[in-house]
PDB file of C-alpha atoms in Angstrom:
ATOM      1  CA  UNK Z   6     128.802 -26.004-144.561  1.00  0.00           C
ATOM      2  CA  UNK Z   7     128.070 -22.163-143.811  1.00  0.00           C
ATOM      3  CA  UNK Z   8     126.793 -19.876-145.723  1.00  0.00           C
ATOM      4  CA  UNK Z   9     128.926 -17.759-147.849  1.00  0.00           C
ATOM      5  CA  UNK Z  10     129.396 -14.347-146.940  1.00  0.00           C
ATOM      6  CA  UNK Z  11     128.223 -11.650-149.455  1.00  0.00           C
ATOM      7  CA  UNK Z  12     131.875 -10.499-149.923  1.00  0.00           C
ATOM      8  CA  UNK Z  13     132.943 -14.451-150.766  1.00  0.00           C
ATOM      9  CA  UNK Z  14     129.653 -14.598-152.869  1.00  0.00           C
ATOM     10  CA  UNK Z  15     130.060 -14.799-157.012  1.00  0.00           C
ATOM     11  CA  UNK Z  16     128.785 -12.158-158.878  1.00  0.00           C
ATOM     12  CA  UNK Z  17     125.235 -13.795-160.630  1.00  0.00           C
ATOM     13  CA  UNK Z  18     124.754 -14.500-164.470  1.00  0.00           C
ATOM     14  CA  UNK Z  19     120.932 -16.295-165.304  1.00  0.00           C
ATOM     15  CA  UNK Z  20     121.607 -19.113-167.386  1.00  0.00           C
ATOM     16  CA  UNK Z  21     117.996 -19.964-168.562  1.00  0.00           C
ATOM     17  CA  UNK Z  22     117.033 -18.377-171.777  1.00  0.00           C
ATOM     18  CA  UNK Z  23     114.519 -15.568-169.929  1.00  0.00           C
ATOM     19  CA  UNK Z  24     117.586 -14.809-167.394  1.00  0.00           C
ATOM     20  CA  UNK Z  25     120.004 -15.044-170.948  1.00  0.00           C
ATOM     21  CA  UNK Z  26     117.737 -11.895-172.415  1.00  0.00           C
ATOM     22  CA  UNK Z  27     117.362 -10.127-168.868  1.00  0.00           C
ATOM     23  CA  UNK Z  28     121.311 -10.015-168.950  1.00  0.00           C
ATOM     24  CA  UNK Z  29     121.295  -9.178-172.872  1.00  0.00           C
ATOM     25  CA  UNK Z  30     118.897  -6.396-171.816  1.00  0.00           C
ATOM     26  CA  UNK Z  31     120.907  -5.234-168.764  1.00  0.00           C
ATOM     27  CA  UNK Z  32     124.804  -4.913-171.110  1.00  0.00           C
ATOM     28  CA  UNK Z  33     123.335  -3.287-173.854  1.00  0.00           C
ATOM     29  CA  UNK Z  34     121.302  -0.523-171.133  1.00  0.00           C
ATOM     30  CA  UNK Z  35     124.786   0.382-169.720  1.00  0.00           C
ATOM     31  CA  UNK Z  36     126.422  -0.028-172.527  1.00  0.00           C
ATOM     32  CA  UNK Z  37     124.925   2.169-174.828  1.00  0.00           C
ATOM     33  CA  UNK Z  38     125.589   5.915-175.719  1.00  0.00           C
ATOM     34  CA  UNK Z  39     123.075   8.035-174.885  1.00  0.00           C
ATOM     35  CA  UNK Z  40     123.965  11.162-175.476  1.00  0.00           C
ATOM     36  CA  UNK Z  41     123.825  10.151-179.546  1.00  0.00           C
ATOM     37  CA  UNK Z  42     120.633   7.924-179.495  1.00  0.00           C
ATOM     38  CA  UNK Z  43     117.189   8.979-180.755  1.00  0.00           C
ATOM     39  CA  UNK Z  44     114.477   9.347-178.055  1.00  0.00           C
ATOM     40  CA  UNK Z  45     112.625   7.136-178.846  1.00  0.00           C
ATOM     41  CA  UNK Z  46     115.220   4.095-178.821  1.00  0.00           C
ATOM     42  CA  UNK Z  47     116.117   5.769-175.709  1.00  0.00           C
ATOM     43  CA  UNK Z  48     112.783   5.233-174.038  1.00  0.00           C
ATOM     44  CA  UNK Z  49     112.754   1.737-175.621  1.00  0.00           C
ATOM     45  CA  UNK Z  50     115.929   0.878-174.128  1.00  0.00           C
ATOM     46  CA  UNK Z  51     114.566   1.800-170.574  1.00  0.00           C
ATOM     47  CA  UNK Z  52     111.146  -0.312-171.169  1.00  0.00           C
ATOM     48  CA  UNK Z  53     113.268  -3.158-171.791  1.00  0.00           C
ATOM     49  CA  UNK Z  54     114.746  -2.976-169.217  1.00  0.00           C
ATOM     50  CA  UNK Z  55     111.753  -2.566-166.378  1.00  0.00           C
ATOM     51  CA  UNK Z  56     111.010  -6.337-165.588  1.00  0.00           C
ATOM     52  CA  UNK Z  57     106.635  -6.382-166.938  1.00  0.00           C
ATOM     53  CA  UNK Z  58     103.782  -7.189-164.732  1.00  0.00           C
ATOM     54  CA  UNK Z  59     102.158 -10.966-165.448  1.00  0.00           C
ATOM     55  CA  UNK Z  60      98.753  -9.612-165.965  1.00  0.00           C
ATOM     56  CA  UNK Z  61      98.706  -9.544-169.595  1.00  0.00           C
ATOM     57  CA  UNK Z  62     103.105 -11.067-170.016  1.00  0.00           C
ATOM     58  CA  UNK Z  63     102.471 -12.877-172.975  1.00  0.00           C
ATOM     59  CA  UNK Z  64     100.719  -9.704-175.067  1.00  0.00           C
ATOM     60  CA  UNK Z  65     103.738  -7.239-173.745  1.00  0.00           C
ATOM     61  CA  UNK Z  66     106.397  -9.773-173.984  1.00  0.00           C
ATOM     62  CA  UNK Z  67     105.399 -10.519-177.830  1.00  0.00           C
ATOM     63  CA  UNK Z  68     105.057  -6.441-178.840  1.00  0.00           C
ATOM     64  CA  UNK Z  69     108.598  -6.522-177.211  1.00  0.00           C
ATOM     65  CA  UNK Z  70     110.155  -9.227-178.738  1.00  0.00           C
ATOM     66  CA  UNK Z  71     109.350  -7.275-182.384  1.00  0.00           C
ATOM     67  CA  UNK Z  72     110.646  -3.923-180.890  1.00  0.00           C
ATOM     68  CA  UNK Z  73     113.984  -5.930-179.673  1.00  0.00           C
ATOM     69  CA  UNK Z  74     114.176  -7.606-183.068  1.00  0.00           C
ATOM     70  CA  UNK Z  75     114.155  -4.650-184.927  1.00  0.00           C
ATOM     71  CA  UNK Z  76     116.396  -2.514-182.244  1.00  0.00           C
ATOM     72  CA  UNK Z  77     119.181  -5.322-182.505  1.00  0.00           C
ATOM     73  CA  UNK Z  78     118.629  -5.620-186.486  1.00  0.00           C
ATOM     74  CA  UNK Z  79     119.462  -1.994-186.688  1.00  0.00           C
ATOM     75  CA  UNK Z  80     122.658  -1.634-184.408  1.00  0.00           C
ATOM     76  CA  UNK Z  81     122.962  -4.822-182.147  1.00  0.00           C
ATOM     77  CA  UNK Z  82     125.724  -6.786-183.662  1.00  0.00           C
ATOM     78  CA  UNK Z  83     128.807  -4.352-182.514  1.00  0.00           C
ATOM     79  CA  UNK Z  84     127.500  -4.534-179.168  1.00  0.00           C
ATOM     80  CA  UNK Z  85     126.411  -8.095-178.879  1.00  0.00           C
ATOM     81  CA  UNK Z  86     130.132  -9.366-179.771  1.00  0.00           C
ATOM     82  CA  UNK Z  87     131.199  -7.211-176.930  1.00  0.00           C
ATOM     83  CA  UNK Z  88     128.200  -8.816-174.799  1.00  0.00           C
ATOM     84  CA  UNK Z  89     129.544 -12.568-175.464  1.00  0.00           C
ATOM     85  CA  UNK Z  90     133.214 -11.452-174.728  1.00  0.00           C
ATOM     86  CA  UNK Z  91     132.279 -10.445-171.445  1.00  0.00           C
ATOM     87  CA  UNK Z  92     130.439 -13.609-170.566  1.00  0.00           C
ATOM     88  CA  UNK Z  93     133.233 -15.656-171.543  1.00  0.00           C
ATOM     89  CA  UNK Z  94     135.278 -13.736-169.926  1.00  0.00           C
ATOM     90  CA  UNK Z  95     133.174 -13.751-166.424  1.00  0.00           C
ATOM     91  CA  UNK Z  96     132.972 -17.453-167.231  1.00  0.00           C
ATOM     92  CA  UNK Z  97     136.666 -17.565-167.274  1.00  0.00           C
ATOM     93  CA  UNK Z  98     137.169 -15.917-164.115  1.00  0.00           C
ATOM     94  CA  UNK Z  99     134.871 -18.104-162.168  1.00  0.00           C
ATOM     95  CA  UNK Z 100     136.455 -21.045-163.418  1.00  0.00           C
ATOM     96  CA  UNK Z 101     139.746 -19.809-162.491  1.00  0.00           C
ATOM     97  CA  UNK Z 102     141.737 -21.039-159.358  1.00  0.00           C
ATOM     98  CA  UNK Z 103     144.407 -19.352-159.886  1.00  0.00           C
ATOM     99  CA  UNK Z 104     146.449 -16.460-160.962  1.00  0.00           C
ATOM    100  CA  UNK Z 105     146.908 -15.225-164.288  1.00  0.00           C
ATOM    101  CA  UNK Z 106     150.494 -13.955-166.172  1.00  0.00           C
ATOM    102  CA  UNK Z 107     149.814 -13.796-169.972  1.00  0.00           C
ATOM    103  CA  UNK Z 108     153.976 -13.017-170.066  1.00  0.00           C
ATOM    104  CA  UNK Z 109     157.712 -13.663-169.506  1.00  0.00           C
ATOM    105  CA  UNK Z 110     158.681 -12.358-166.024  1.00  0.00           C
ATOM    106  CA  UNK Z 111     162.958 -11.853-165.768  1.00  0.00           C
ATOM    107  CA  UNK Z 112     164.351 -12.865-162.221  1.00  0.00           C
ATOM    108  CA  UNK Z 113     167.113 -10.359-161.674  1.00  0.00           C
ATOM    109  CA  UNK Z 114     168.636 -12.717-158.691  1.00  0.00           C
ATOM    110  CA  UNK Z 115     168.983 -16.118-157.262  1.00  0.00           C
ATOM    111  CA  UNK Z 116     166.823 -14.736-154.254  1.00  0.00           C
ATOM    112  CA  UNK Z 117     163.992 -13.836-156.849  1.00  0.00           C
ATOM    113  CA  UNK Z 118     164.438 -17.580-158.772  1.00  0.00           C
ATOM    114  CA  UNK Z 119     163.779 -19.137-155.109  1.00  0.00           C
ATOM    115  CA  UNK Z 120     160.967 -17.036-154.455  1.00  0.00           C
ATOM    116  CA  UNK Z 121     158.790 -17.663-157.663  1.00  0.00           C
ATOM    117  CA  UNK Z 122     159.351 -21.349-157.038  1.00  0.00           C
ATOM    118  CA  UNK Z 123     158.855 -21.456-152.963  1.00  0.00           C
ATOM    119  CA  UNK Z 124     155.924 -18.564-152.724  1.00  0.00           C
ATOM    120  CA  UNK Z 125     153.914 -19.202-156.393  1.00  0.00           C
ATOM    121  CA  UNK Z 126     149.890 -20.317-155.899  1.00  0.00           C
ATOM    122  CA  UNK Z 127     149.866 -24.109-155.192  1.00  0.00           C
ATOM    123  CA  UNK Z 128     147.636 -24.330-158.389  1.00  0.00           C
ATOM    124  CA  UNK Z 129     150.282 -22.605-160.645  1.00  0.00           C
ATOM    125  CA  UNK Z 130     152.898 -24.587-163.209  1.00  0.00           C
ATOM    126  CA  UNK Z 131     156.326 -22.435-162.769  1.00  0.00           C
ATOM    127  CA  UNK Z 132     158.349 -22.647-165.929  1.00  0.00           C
ATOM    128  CA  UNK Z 133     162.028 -21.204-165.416  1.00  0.00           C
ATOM    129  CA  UNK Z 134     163.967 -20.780-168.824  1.00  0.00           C
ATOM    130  CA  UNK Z 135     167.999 -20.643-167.486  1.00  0.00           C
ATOM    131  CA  UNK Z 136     170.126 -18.677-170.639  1.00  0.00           C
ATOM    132  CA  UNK Z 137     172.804 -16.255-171.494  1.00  0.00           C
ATOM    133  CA  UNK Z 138     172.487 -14.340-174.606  1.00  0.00           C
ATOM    134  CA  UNK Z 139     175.465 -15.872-176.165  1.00  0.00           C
ATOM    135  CA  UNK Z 140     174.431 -19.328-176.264  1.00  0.00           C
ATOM    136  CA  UNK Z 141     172.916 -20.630-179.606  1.00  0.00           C
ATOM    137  CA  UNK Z 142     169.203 -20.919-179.173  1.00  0.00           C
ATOM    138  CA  UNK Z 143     168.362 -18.830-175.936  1.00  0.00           C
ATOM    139  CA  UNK Z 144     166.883 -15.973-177.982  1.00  0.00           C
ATOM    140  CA  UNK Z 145     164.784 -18.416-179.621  1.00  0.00           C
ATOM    141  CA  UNK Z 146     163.576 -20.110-176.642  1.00  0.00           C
ATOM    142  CA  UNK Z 147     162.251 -16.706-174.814  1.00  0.00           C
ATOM    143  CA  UNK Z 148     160.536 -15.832-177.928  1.00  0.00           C
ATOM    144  CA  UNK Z 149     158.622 -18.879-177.410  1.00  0.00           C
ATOM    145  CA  UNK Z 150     158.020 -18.736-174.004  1.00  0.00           C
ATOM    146  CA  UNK Z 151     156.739 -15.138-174.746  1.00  0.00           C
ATOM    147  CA  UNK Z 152     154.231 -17.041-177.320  1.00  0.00           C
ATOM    148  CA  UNK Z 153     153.400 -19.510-174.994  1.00  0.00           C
ATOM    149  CA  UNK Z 154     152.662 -17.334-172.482  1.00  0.00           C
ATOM    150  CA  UNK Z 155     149.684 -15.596-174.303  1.00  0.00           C
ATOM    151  CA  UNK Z 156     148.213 -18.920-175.006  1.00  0.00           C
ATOM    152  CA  UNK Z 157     148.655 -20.373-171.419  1.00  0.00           C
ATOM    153  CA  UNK Z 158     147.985 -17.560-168.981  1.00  0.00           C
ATOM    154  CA  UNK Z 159     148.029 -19.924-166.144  1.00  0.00           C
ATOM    155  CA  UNK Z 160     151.393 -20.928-166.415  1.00  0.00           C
ATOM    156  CA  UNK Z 161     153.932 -18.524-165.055  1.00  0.00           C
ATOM    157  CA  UNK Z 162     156.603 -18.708-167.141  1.00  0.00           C
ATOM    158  CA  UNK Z 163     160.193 -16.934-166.436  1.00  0.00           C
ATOM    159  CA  UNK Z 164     163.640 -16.491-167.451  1.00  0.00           C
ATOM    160  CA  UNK Z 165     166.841 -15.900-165.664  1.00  0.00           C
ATOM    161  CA  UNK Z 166     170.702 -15.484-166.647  1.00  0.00           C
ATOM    162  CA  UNK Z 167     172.118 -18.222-165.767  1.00  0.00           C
ATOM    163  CA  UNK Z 168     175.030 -15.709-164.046  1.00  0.00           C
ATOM    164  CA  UNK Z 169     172.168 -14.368-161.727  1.00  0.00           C
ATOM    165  CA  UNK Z 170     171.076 -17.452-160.365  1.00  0.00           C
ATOM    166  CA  UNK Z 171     173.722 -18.043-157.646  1.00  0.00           C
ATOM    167  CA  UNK Z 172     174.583 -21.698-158.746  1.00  0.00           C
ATOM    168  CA  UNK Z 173     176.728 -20.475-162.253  1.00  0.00           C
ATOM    169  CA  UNK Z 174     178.965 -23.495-161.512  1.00  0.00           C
ATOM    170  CA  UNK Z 175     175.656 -25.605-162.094  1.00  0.00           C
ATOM    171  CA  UNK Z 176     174.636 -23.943-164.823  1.00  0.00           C
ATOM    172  CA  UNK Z 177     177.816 -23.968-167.473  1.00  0.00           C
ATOM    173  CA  UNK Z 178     177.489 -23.004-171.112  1.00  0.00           C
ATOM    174  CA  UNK Z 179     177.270 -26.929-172.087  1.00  0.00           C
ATOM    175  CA  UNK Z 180     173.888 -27.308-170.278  1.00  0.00           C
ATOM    176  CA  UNK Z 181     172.291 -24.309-171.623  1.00  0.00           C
ATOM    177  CA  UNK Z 182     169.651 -22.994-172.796  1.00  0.00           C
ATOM    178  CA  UNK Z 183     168.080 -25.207-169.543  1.00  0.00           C
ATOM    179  CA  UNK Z 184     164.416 -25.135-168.843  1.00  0.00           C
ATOM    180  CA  UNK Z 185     163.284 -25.949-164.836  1.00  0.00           C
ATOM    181  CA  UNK Z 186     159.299 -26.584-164.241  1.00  0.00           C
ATOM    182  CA  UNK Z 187     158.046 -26.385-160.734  1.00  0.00           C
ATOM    183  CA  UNK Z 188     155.047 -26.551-159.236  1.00  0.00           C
ATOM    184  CA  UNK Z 189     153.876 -26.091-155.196  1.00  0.00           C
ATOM    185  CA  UNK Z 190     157.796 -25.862-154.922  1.00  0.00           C
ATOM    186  CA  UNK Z 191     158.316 -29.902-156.077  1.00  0.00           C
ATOM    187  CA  UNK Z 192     160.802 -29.970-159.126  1.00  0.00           C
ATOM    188  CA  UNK Z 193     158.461 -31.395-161.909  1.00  0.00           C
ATOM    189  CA  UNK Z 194     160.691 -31.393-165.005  1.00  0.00           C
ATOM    190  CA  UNK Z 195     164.611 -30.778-165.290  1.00  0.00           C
ATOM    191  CA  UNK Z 196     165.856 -30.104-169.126  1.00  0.00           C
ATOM    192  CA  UNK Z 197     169.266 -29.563-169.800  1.00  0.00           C
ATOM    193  CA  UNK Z 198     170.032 -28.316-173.137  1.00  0.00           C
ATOM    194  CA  UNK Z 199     167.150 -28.610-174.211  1.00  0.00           C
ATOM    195  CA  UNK Z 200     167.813 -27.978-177.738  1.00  0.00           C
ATOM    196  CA  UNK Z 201     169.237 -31.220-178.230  1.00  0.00           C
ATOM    197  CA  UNK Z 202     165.336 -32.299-178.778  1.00  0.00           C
ATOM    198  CA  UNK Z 203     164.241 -30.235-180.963  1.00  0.00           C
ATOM    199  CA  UNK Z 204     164.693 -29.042-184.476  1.00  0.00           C
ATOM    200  CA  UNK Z 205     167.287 -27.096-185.588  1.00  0.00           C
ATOM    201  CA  UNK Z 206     164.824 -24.263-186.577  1.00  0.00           C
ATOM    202  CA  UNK Z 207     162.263 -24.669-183.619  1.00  0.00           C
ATOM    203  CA  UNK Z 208     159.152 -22.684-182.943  1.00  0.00           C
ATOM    204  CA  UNK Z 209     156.688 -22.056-179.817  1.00  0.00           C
ATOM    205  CA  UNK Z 210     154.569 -25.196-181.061  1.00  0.00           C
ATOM    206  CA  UNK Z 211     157.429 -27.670-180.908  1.00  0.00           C
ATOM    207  CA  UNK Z 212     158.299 -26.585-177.004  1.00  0.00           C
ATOM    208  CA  UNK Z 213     154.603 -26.837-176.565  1.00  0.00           C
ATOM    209  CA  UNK Z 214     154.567 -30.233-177.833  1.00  0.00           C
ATOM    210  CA  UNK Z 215     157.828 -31.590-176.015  1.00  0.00           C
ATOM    211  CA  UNK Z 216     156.129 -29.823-172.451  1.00  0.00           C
ATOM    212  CA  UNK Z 217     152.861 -31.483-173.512  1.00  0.00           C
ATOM    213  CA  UNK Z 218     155.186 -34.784-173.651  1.00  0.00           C
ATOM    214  CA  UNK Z 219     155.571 -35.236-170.190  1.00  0.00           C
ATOM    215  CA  UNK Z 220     152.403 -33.330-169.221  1.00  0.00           C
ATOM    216  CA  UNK Z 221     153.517 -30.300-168.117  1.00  0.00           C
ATOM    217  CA  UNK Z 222     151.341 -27.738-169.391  1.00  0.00           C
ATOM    218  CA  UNK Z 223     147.546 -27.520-168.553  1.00  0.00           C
ATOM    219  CA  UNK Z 224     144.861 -27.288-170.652  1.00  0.00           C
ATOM    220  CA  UNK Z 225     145.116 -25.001-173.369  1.00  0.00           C
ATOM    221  CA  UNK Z 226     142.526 -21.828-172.542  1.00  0.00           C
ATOM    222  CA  UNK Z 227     139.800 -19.703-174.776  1.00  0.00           C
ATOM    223  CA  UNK Z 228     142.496 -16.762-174.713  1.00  0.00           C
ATOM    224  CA  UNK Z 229     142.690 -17.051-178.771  1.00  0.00           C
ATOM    225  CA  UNK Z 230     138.950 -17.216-179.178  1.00  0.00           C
ATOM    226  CA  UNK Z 231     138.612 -14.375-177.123  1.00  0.00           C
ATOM    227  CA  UNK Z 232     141.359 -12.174-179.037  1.00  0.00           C
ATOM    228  CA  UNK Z 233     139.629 -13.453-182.244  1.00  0.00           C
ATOM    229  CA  UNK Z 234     136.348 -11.662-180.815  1.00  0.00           C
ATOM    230  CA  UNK Z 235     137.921  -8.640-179.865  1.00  0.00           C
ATOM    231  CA  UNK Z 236     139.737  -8.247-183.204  1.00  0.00           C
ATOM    232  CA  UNK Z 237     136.422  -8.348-184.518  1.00  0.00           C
ATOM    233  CA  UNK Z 238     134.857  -6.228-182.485  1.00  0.00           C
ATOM    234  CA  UNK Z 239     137.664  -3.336-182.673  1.00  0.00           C
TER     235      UNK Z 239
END
């Protein structure tokens, strides 16, 4: 196998505990304001940041370790939240095959519906909600999709009037709301009204479970932990 090229080449992140701090040290350099910050945290910053001769490592690297403990004591916990959310989110995008959504996309035409299912990443679940607003629980349905959406931003799910789609004479009141799943173009799943099985009052966790049913969603992503974090952070 050749070598990668340096544009195909992933960005690097240390994973021992020294290469851990070295990255620690790096985010919290850029990240910091310092047009506000004393001098002297200011010049402490920039030590910690200049990697230290071995002659005498272990005497510098313990006088540091103090200076660090008392620098993050003071101010650190702000910015090291912000520090883990980016690591899970660098994580996240080398782990990623695919392309991300994190909503509801409306197809305006039956030309549009074709193309999301024919032209879509080979790696990506299509989900195609078929409605018209006067059918009894289509409103519902695209609120959960809009739910569902947030939590699996892998999944490209969509919505189209069943009017706009081409084939109306397919898609007749009595087989609505309708929800189509695709993937690499192959039909996967084929519900006609599909809220015959569910409950009367249904939420985004009961379509999750009846998709989950025949397997058609993925595995459910860090998105929430990572909103949790930036809640916290903001």
């Amino acid at each position: 196998m050749s070598d990668p090229t340096p544009d195909e080449e992933l960005p690097m992140t240390h994973t021992g505990p020294k290469g851990v701090i070295s990255d620690w040290r790096k985010f919290k350099l850029e990240s910091e304001d310092y047009e506000s910050m004393p001098p002297n945290k200011r010049e402490l910053l920039r030590q910690m940041s200049i990697p230290k001769s071995t002659g005498d490592e272990e005497r510098v690297n313990r006088k540091m370790s103090m200076q660090e403990y008392e620098l993050i004591k003071e101010e650190d916990e702000r910015c090291l939240k912000k520090y883990r959310k980016q690591c899970m989110q660098d994580m996240h995008e080398r782990l990623s095959f695919g392309p991300t959504f994190e909503s509801v996309h409306d197809l305006e035409s039956g030309e549009a519906f074709l193309e999301v299912i024919e032209k879509e990443h080979q790696l990506t679940v299509v989900v195609v909600h078929i409605y018209e607003d006067r059918i009894q629980g289509c409103e519902a349905l695209n609120g959960c999709l809009t739910c569902l959406s947030a939590e699996y931003p892998s999944v490209k799910f969509c919505k189209i009037r069943a009017s706009c789609t081409g084939a109306a004479d397919r898609f007749t009141d009595d087989v609505l709301p309708a929800i189509l799943v695709y993937k690499e173009g192959e039909l996967l799943g084929n519900f006609m009204s599909i809220t015959k099985h569910l409950n009367g009052d249904f939420f985004a966790t009961d379509v999750e479970a009846f998709l989950n049913e025949y397997g058609l969603l993925p595995e459910k992503e860090f998105t929430a932990c990572l909103d949790d974090e930036e809640a916290d952070v903001e």
